[in-house]
Short mmCIF file of C-alpha atoms and ligand atoms in Angstrom, two decimals:
data_model
loop_
_atom_site.label_atom_id
_atom_site.label_comp_id
_atom_site.label_asym_id
_atom_site.label_seq_id
_atom_site.Cartn_x
_atom_site.Cartn_y
_atom_site.Cartn_z
CA MET A 1 87.66 113.10 95.97
CA LYS A 2 87.84 109.89 94.01
CA ARG A 3 87.95 106.35 95.28
CA VAL A 4 90.34 104.12 93.37
CA ILE A 5 90.35 100.32 93.34
CA THR A 6 92.84 97.83 91.96
CA PHE A 7 93.33 94.08 92.09
CA GLY A 8 96.23 91.66 92.01
CA THR A 9 98.10 88.87 93.74
CA PHE A 10 101.04 90.99 94.90
CA ASP A 11 103.12 87.92 95.79
CA VAL A 12 106.85 88.46 96.50
CA LEU A 13 106.50 92.24 96.53
CA HIS A 14 108.59 94.08 93.92
CA ILE A 15 109.06 97.55 92.44
CA GLY A 16 106.38 96.98 89.74
CA HIS A 17 103.81 96.46 92.51
CA ILE A 18 104.92 99.58 94.36
CA ASN A 19 104.86 101.68 91.18
CA ILE A 20 101.33 100.67 90.19
CA LEU A 21 99.95 101.23 93.70
CA GLU A 22 101.66 104.62 93.93
CA ARG A 23 100.27 105.70 90.54
CA ALA A 24 96.81 104.32 91.35
CA LYS A 25 96.67 106.32 94.59
CA ALA A 26 97.77 109.48 92.77
CA LEU A 27 94.55 109.28 90.69
CA GLY A 28 92.34 109.81 93.74
CA SER A 29 92.23 110.23 97.49
CA HIS A 30 91.46 106.68 98.63
CA LEU A 31 93.02 103.44 97.36
CA CYS A 32 91.41 100.07 97.97
CA VAL A 33 93.29 96.91 96.92
CA GLY A 34 91.68 93.53 96.25
CA ILE A 35 94.26 90.83 96.93
CA SER A 36 93.70 87.53 95.09
CA SER A 37 92.95 84.70 97.49
CA ASP A 38 95.35 81.74 97.44
CA GLN A 39 92.70 79.72 95.63
CA LEU A 40 92.03 82.40 93.02
CA ASN A 41 95.77 82.76 92.43
CA PHE A 42 96.05 79.02 91.89
CA SER A 43 93.22 79.08 89.36
CA LYS A 44 94.76 82.08 87.48
CA LYS A 45 98.45 81.14 87.57
CA GLY A 46 98.50 77.38 88.14
CA ARG A 47 100.67 77.59 91.24
CA ASN A 48 100.35 78.49 94.89
CA PRO A 49 101.70 81.89 95.88
CA ILE A 50 104.93 81.98 97.92
CA TYR A 51 103.26 84.19 100.55
CA SER A 52 99.84 83.27 101.91
CA GLU A 53 96.83 85.55 101.38
CA LYS A 54 97.03 86.61 105.04
CA GLN A 55 100.66 87.63 104.64
CA ARG A 56 100.05 89.42 101.32
CA LEU A 57 97.09 91.27 102.84
CA LYS A 58 99.23 92.46 105.76
CA ILE A 59 102.17 93.49 103.54
CA ILE A 60 99.99 95.50 101.13
CA SER A 61 97.98 97.12 103.92
CA SER A 62 101.26 98.39 105.42
CA LEU A 63 102.07 100.55 102.38
CA ARG A 64 101.48 104.25 102.74
CA PHE A 65 99.55 104.60 99.45
CA VAL A 66 97.06 101.92 100.48
CA ASP A 67 93.99 102.83 102.53
CA GLU A 68 91.98 99.62 102.49
CA VAL A 69 92.49 95.96 101.52
CA PHE A 70 90.29 92.91 101.10
CA ILE A 71 90.62 89.37 99.76
CA GLU A 72 89.30 88.90 96.22
CA GLU A 73 87.71 85.46 96.24
CA SER A 74 86.56 85.24 92.63
CA LEU A 75 87.00 87.10 89.35
CA ASP A 76 83.24 86.80 88.84
CA LEU A 77 82.57 89.05 91.83
CA LYS A 78 84.47 92.03 90.38
CA GLY A 79 81.34 94.10 89.62
CA GLY A 80 80.09 93.47 93.17
CA TYR A 81 83.42 94.57 94.67
CA LEU A 82 83.35 97.80 92.63
CA LYS A 83 79.92 98.54 94.08
CA GLN A 84 80.75 97.41 97.63
CA TYR A 85 83.85 99.63 97.79
CA SER A 86 82.16 102.54 95.88
CA ALA A 87 84.92 102.65 93.28
CA ASP A 88 85.09 105.69 90.97
CA ILE A 89 88.17 104.42 89.11
CA LEU A 90 89.33 100.86 88.44
CA VAL A 91 93.08 100.68 87.78
CA MET A 92 94.85 97.68 86.27
CA GLY A 93 98.25 97.11 84.68
CA ASP A 94 98.26 97.18 80.89
CA ASP A 95 98.73 93.41 80.73
CA TRP A 96 94.95 93.51 81.34
CA THR A 97 94.11 96.07 78.61
CA GLY A 98 90.54 95.64 77.38
CA LYS A 99 89.70 92.86 79.86
CA PHE A 100 87.75 95.12 82.23
CA ASP A 101 86.08 97.43 79.74
CA MET A 102 82.71 95.92 80.63
CA PHE A 103 82.87 97.82 83.93
CA SER A 104 83.16 101.24 82.27
CA SER A 105 79.43 101.85 82.82
CA GLN A 106 80.05 101.44 86.58
CA CYS A 107 83.28 103.42 86.93
CA GLU A 108 86.20 104.81 84.97
CA VAL A 109 88.56 102.01 83.85
CA LYS A 110 92.26 102.84 83.47
CA TYR A 111 95.12 100.61 82.39
CA LEU A 112 98.55 101.84 83.49
CA PRO A 113 101.80 100.76 81.82
CA ARG A 114 103.57 97.94 83.64
CA THR A 115 107.04 98.54 85.03
CA PRO A 116 109.32 96.88 82.48
CA ALA A 117 111.45 93.79 83.07
CA ILE A 118 110.19 92.59 86.45
CA SER A 119 107.53 90.17 87.64
CA THR A 120 106.95 87.79 90.52
CA THR A 121 107.29 84.83 88.14
CA GLU A 122 110.68 86.08 86.93
CA ILE A 123 111.93 86.63 90.48
CA ILE A 124 110.90 83.09 91.45
CA GLU A 125 112.74 81.70 88.40
CA ILE A 126 115.88 83.73 89.17
CA VAL A 127 115.93 82.61 92.81
CA LYS A 128 115.32 78.96 91.81
CA ASN A 129 118.29 79.04 89.45
CA ILE A 130 120.79 80.51 91.91
CA GLU A 131 123.43 77.83 92.54
N1 CTP B 1 102.45 95.07 87.66
C1 CTP B 1 103.10 96.16 87.06
N2 CTP B 1 104.39 96.03 86.63
C2 CTP B 1 105.04 94.85 86.77
C3 CTP B 1 104.40 93.74 87.37
C4 CTP B 1 103.09 93.89 87.81
O1 CTP B 1 102.52 97.24 86.91
N3 CTP B 1 106.29 94.75 86.32
C5 CTP B 1 101.06 95.23 88.08
C6 CTP B 1 100.11 94.28 87.32
O2 CTP B 1 99.80 94.83 86.05
C7 CTP B 1 98.92 94.24 88.26
C8 CTP B 1 99.58 94.38 89.66
O3 CTP B 1 100.92 94.86 89.43
O4 CTP B 1 98.06 95.34 88.03
C9 CTP B 1 99.64 93.05 90.40
O5 CTP B 1 100.24 92.13 89.53
P1 CTP B 1 100.64 90.66 89.91
O6 CTP B 1 100.04 89.73 88.93
O7 CTP B 1 100.41 90.41 91.34
O8 CTP B 1 102.25 90.73 89.68
P2 CTP B 1 103.19 90.04 88.62
O9 CTP B 1 104.60 90.40 88.97
O10 CTP B 1 102.74 90.35 87.21
O11 CTP B 1 102.94 88.50 88.96
P3 CTP B 1 103.17 87.17 88.09
O12 CTP B 1 104.56 87.17 87.56
O13 CTP B 1 102.94 86.07 89.10
O14 CTP B 1 102.11 87.17 87.00
#
């Protein structure tokens, strides 16, 4: 029974988030999700998330494919998180292809295709432009 781990901001939840979490869980029996802290999100994306880390943690932990959640404080701690949560498989969307290959000695690393034509950034832009 494999333990799967994935990471992301998961701000303004959308179908792409649901699809990747559903497919990640299908690869094993336990899914753990590292949710980017507000600070980490700011450093990655240059803006504050719409929903706070506490809210995002609660939303993601309420999904039926998700067994465990934690706040990811820093990208540099990834190897430590894989160990701490005993990950057998690391899953990321294919926008990250190649970026986590250095962890393939620790666990299997899989990049899953992103759901086309939707992202949190796009949703924010659409909502901003509604007159
Ligand atoms: N994801 C996906 N399909 C999408 C959007 C996101 O599979 N259409 C995946 C990402 O590849 C990542 C996870 O969902 O593994 C969390 O991504 P996140 O960055 O939180 O979502 P985005 O919508 O890409 O956010 P943003 O627009 O702010 O970059």
